[in-house]
Coordinates of C-alpha atoms and ligand atoms in Angstrom, one line a residue:
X1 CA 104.1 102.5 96.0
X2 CA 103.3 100.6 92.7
X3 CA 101.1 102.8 90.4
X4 CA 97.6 102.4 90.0
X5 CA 96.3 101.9 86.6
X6 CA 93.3 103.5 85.0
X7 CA 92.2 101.2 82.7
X8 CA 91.3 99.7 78.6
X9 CA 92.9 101.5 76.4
X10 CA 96.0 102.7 77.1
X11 CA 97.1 102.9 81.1
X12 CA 97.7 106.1 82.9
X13 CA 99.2 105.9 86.4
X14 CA 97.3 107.0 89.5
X15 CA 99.8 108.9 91.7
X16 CA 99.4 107.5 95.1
X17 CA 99.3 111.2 96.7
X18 CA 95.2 111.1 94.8
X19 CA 94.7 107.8 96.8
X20 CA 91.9 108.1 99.3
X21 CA 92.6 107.5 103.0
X22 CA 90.9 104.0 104.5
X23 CA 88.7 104.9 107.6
X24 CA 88.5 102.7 110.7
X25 CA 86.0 103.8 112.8
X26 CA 85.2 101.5 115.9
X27 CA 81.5 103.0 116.9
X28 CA 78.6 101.4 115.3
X29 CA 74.9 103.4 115.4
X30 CA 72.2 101.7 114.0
X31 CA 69.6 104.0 113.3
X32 CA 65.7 102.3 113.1
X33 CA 67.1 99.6 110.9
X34 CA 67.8 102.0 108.3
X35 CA 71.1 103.6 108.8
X36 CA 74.5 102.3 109.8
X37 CA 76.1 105.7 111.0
X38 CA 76.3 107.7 108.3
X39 CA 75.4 105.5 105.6
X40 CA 71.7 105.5 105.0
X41 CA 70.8 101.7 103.7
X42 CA 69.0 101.1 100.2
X43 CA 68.0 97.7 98.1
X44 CA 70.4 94.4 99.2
X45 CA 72.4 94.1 95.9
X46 CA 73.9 90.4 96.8
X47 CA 74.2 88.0 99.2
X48 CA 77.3 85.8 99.4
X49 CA 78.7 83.4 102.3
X50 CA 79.5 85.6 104.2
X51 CA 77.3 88.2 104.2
X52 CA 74.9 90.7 102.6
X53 CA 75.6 93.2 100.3
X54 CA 73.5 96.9 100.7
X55 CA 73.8 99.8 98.2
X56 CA 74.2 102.7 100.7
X57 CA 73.8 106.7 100.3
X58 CA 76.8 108.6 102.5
X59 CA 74.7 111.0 103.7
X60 CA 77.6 113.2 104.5
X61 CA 78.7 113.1 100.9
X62 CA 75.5 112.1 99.1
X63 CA 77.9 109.4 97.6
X64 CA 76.7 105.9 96.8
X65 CA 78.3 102.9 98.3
X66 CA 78.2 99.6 98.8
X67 CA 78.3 97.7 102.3
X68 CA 79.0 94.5 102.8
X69 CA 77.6 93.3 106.5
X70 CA 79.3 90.6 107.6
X71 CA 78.0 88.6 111.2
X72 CA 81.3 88.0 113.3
X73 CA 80.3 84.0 113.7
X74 CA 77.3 82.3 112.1
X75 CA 76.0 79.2 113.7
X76 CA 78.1 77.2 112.2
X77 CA 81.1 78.7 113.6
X78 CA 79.5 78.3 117.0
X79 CA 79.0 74.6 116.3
X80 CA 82.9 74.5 115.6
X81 CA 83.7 76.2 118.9
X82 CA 81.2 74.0 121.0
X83 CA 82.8 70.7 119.6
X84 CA 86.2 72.2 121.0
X85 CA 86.8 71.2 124.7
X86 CA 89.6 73.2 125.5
X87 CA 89.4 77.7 126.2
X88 CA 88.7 79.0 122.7
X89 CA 92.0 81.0 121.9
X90 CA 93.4 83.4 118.4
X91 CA 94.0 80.0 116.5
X92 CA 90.2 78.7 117.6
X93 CA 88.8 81.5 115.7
X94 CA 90.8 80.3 112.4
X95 CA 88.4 79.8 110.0
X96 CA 85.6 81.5 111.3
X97 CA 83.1 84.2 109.4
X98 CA 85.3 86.9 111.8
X99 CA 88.7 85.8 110.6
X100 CA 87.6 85.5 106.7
X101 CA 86.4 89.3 106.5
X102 CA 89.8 90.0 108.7
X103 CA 91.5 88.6 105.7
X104 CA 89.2 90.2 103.3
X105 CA 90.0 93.6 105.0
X106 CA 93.7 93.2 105.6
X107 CA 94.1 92.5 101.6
X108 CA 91.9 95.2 100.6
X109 CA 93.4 97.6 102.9
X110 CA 96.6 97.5 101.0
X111 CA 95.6 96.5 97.8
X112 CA 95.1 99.5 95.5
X113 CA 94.3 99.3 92.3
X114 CA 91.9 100.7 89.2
X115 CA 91.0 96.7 88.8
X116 CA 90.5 96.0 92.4
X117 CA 87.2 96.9 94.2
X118 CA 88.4 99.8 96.6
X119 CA 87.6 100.2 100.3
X120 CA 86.3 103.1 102.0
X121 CA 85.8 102.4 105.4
X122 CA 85.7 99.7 107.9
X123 CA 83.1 100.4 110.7
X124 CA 84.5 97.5 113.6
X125 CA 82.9 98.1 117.1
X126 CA 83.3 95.4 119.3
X127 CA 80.5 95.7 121.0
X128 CA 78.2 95.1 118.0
X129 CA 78.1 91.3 116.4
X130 CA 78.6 92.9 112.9
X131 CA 81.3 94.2 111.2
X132 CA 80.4 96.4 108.2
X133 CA 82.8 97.0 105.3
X134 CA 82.1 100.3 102.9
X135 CA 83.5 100.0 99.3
X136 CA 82.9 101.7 95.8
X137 CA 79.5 100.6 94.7
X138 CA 79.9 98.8 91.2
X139 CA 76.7 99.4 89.5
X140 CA 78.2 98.4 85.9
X141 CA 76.7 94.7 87.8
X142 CA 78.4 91.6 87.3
X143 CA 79.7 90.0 84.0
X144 CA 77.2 88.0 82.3
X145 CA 78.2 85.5 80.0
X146 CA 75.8 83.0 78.9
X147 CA 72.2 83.3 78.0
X148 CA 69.5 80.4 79.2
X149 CA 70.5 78.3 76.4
X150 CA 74.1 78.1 77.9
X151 CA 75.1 80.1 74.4
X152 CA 77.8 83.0 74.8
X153 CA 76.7 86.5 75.2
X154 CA 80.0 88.1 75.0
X155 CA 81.5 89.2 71.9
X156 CA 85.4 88.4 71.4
X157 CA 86.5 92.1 71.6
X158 CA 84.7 92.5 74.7
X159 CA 85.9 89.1 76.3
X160 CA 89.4 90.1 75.3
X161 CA 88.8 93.5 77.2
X162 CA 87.2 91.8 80.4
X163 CA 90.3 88.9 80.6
X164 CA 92.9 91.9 80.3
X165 CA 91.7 94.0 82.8
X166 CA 91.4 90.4 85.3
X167 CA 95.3 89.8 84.2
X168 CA 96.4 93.0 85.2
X169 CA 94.2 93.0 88.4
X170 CA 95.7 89.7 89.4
X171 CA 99.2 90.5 88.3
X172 CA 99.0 93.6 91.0
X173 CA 97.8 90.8 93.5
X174 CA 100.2 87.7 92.8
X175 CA 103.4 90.4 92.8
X176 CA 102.1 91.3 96.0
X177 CA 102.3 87.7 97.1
X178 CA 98.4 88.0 97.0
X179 CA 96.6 84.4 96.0
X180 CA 92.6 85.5 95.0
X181 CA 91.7 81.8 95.1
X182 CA 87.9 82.7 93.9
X183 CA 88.7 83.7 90.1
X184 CA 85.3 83.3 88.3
X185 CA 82.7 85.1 86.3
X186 CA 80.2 86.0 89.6
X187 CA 83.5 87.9 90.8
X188 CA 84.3 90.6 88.5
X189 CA 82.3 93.4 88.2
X190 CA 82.2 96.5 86.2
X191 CA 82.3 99.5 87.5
X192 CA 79.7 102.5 87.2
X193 CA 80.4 103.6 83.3
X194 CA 80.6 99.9 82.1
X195 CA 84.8 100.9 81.1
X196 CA 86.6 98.4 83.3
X197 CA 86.3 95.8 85.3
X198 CA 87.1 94.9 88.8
X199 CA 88.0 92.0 91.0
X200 CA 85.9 91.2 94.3
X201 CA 85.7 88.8 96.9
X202 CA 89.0 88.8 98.7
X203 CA 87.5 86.5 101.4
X204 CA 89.6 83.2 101.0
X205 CA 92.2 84.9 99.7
X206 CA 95.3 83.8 100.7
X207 CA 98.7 86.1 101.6
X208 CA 101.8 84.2 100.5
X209 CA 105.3 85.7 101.6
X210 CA 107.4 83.3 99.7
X211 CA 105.1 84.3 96.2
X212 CA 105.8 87.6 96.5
X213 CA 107.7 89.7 93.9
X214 CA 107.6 93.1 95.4
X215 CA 110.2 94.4 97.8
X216 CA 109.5 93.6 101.0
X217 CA 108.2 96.8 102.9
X218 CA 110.5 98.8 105.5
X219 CA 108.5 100.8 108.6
X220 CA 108.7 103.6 107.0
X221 CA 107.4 102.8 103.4
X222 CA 103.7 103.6 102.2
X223 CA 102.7 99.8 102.8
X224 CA 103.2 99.5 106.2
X225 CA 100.0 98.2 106.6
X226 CA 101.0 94.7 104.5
X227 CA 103.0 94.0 108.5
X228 CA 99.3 92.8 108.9
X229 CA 99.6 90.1 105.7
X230 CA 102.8 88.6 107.6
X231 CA 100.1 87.2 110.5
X232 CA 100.5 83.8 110.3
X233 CA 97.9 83.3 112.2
X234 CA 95.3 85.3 109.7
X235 CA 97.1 83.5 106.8
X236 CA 98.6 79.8 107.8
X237 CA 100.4 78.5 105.4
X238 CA 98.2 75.1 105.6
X239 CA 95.3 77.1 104.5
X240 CA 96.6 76.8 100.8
X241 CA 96.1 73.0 100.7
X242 CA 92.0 73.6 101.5
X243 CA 89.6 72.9 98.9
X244 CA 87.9 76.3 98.6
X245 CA 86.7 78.6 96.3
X246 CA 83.9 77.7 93.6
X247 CA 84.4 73.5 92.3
X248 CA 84.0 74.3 88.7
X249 CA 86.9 76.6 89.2
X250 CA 89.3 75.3 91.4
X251 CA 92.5 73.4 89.7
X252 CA 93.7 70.0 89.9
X253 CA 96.2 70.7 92.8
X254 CA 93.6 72.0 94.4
X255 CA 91.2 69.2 94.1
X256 CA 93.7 66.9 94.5
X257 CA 93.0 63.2 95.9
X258 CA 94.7 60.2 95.8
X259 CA 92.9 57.0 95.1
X260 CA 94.8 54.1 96.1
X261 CA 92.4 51.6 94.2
X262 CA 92.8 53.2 91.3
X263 CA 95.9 52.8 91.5
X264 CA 96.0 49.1 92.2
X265 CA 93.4 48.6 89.6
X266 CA 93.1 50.6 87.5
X267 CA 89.4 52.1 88.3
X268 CA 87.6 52.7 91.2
X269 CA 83.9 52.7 90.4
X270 CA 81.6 52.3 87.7
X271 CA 80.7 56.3 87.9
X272 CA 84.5 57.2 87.3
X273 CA 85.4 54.4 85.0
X274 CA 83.2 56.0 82.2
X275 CA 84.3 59.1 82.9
X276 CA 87.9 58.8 83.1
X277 CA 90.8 58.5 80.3
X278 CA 94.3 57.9 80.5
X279 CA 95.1 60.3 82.3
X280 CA 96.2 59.4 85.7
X281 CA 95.8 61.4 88.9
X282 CA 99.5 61.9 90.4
X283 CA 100.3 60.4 93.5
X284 CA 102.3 62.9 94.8
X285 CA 100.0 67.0 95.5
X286 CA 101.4 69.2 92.7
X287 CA 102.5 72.7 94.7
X288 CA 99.0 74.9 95.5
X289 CA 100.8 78.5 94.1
X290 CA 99.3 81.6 92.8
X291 CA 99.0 79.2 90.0
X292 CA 95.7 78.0 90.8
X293 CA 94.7 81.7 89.7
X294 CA 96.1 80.9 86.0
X295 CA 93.8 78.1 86.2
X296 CA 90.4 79.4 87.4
X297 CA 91.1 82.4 84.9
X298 CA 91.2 80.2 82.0
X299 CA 88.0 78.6 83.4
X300 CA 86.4 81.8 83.3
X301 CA 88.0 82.6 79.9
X302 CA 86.5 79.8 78.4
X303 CA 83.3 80.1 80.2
X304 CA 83.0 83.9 78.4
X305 CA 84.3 82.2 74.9
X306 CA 81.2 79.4 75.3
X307 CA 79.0 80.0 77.9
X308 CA 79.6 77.0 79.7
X309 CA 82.5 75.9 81.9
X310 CA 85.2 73.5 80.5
X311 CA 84.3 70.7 83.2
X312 CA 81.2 69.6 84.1
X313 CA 79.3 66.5 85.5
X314 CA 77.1 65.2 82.5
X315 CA 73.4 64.5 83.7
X316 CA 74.1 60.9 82.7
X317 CA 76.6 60.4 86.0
X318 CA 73.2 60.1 87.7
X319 CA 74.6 60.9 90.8
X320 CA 74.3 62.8 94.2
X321 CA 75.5 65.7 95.1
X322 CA 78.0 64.9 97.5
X323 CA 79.3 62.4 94.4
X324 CA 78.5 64.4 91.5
X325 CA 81.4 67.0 93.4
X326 CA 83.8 63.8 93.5
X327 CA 83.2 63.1 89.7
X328 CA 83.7 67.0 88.9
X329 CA 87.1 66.9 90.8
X330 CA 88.3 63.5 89.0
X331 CA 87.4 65.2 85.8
X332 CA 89.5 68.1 86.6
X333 CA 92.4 65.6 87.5
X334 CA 92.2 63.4 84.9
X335 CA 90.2 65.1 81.6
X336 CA 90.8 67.0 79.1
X337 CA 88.3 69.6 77.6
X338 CA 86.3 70.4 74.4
X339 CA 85.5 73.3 72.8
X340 CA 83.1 74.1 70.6
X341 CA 83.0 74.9 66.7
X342 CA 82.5 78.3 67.2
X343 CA 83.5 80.8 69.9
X344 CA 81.9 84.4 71.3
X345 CA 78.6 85.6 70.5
X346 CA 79.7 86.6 66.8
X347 CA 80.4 82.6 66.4
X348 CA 84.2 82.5 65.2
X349 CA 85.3 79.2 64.0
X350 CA 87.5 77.6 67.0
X351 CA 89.2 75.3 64.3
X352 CA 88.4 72.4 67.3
X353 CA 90.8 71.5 70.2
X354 CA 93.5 71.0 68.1
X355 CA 93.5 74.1 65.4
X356 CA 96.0 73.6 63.0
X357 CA 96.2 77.0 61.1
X358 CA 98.1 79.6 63.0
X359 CA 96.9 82.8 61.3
X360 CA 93.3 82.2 62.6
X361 CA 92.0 83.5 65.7
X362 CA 90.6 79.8 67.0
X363 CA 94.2 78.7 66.9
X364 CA 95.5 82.2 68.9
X365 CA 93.1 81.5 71.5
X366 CA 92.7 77.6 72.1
X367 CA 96.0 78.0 72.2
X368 CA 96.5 80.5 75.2
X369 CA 93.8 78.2 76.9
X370 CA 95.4 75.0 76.3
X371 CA 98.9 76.5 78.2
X372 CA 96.6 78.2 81.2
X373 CA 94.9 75.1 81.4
X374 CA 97.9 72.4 81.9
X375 CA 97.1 70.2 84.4
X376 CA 100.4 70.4 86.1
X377 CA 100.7 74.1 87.5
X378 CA 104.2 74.1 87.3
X379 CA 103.6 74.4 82.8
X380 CA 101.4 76.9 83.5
X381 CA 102.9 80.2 82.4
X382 CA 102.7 83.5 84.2
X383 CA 100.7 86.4 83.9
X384 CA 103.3 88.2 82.3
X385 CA 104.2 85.9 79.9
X386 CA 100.0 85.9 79.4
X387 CA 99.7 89.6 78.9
X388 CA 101.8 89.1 75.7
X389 CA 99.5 87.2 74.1
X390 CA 99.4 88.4 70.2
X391 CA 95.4 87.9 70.5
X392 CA 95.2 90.0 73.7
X393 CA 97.2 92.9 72.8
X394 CA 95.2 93.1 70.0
X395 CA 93.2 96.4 69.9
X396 CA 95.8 98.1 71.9
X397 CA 98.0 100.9 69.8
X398 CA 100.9 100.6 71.8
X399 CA 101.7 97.5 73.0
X400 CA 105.0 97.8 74.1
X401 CA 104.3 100.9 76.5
X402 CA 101.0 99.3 77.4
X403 CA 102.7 96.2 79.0
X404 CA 105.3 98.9 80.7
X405 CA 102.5 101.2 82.0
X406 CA 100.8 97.8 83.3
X407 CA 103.9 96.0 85.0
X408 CA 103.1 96.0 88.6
X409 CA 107.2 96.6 88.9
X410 CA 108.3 100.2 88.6
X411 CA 110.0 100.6 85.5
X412 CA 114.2 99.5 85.9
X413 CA 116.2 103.2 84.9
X414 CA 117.8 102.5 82.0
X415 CA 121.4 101.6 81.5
X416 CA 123.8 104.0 81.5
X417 CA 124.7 104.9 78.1
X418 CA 128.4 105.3 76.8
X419 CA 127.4 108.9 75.8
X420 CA 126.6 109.9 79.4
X421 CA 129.8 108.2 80.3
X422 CA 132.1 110.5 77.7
X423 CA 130.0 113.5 78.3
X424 CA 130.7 113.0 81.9
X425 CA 134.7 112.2 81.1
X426 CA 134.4 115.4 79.1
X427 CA 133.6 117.9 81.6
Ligands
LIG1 N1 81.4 96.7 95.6 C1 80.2 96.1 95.2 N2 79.4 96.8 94.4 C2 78.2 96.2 93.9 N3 77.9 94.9 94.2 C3 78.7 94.2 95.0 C4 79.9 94.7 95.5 N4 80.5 93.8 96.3 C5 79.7 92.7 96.2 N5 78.6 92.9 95.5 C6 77.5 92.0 95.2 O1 77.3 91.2 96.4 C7 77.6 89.8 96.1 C8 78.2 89.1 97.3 O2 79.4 89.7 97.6 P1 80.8 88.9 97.9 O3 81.1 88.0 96.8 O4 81.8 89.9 98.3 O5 80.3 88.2 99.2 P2 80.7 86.8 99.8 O6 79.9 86.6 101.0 O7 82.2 86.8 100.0 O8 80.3 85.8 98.7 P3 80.7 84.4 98.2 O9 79.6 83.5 98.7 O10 80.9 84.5 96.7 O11 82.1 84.1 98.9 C9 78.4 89.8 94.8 O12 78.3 88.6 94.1 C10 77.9 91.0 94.1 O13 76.8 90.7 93.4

């Protein structure tokens, strides 16, 4: 089983033996509106798509948790099934509020790791319309990153720290053939002393066999449990060419169109012509891969740097919201992106878009974001190559063992040395 990693500074592995068991439990008692089995129900702490978010006192264990409560179809799923004509069957339910916490649970179930959220419990009666799932609480609260004047809040070191801990998060997930498809700020959380961060939301993520590095697992290995990732009915392959996650975020093969009259002419309305430059949207769909992750990252890299994302419709596009999404998406095709003079809250000079003097910080950086940010996925590089960034390994004593301790790949044993050889000869 790969190792878990605790954390900043310097990673120490988690033996898998200290990993704690996932409970299933298929009986549901809801107790005055107050408790959920054991779990006795405090403040809401979020509300998402999905479903709501309670903190939650074990009161078995007096340990505080967080629930997410999940309805198995809102009324929009039934609206979906009602248009259907024909006997609602597995592949009907694609796409439902039911089959995106199935996904959620079937990636969290074998996903362990210090930069993941963790899962406790999954309490699925099917008698009751709910399904609940229990997970650590994060109280460390999400990361904020921009004050009300759109100004950054975070201060390099701190950004540096947040990014790292996402990279080796996601590099557990994409070697896992794991796509996390909703990589933004509202998504990563600190945990209760504030020390490291972790990944949530693993509801439209997508399972991948043909991304993933690890070795595929036999019956008898520890991750059984990924046979349930190889459903391709939970995860269709076709559900990688769907425009979801969060449109600020999402990359240009995911918001891919093709615009025939722009083609022909050259522009296709006054809205776009403004806002477009030479850059041409291709008319082939670049591959949707666990690069779309690089991408949304660097979004929320440069969102932390500024306090504002890279791409955005100005207020001067005057337009609704249905079009204001179609100008976003061309601008994520076609533009490229500013920075400002000065980046984190301590306002380090950037050098502008194009720095030209290597030994400064603004060059480092706009660097790194300029290579995560290539519109064509297939120049964007990979969270290894990443994680050697000079500017990210920064504050870390020992790099080299760091980026060892964090590969999500046990170690390869060592060649055999010629030594060994004569000593063995010798004998
Ligand atoms: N483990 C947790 N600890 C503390 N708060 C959490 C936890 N998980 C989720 N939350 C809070 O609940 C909110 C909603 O959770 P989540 O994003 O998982 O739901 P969702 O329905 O999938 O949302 P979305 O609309 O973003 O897809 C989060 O933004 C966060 O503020």
């Amino acid at each position: 089983m790969p190792s878990c990693f605790s954390s900043l500074f310097g990673a120490a592995a988690q033996p898998a033996d200290q990993l704690r068991e996932i409970k299933t439990t298929t009986r549901l008692e809801l107790h005055q509106g107050k408790r959920i089995n054991q779990y006795r129900r405090g403040l809401k702490i979020g509300t998402g798509k999905h479903g709501e978010v309670y903190c939650c006192t074990n009161e078995r264990t007096n340990e505080i948790v967080a629930m997410k409560i999940v309805k198995r179809s809102g009324p929009r799923d039934r609206l979906r099934l009602l248009r259907r004509s024909h006997q609602s069957s597995t592949s009907d339910r694609l796409g439902t509020t039911e089959n995106s916490i199935r996904k959620e649970i079937a990636i969290m179930k074998v996903c362990r790791h210090v930069h993941l959220v963790e899962l406790f419990e999954v309490i699925d009666d099917p008698t009751k319309d709910r399904i609940c799932i229990v997970m650590e609480h994060l109280s460390g609260g999400q990361v904020q990153w921009a004050d009300e004047n759109d100004k950054p809040l975070l201060f390099l070191d701190q950004t540096r720290r947040i990014i790292r801990d996402v990279i080796v998060g996601l590099e557990y997930l994409h070697f896992h053939g794991i796509i996390h498809r909703d990589i933004k700020p509202a998504n990563l959380m600190w945990s209760s002393d504030r020390s490291t961060i972790k990944i949530i939301d693993f509801g439209v993520s997508h399972f991948s066999p043909s991304e993933r590095m690890a070795p595929v697992p036999n019956r008898n290995s520890l991750h059984h449990q990924f046979k349930a990732l190889y459903d391709p009915l939970l995860f269709p392959a076709s559900d990688l060419l769907k425009r979801i996650g969060t449109p600020a975020f999402l990359a240009p093969e995911v918001v891919w169109f093709f615009d025939p009259d722009k083609e022909a002419s050259g522009t296709s309305s006054d809205t776009l012509t403004s806002l477009t430059n030479e850059n041409v949207i291709p008319n082939q769909r670049p591959p949707v891969t666990k690069a779309i992750d690089i991408w949304s990252l660097a979004v929320t890299f440069y969102c932390l740097l500024f306090g504002r994302t890279p791409f955005s419709v100005p207020p001067s596009a005057n337009c609704n919201a249905h079009h204001s999404e179609f100008v976003l998406y061309n601008l994520i095709c076609t533009h490229d992106w500013d920075v400002g003079e000065t980046m984190g809250a301590e306002q380090v000079p950037t050098g502008g878009r194009r720095p030209k003097d290597p030994g400064h910080d603004g060059y480092t950086v706009i660097h790194l974001l300029d290579q995560m940010l290539q519109k064509d996925p297939r120049r964007r590089p990979s969270l290894e190559k990443i994680k050697k960034n000079a500017w990210l390994l920064r504050d870390i004593s020992k790099p080299t063992k760091w980026l060892r301790d964090t590969a999500p790949t046990p170690p390869l044993p060592k060649p055999l040395s010629l030594a060994w050889f004569r000593q063995l000869n010798s004998v």
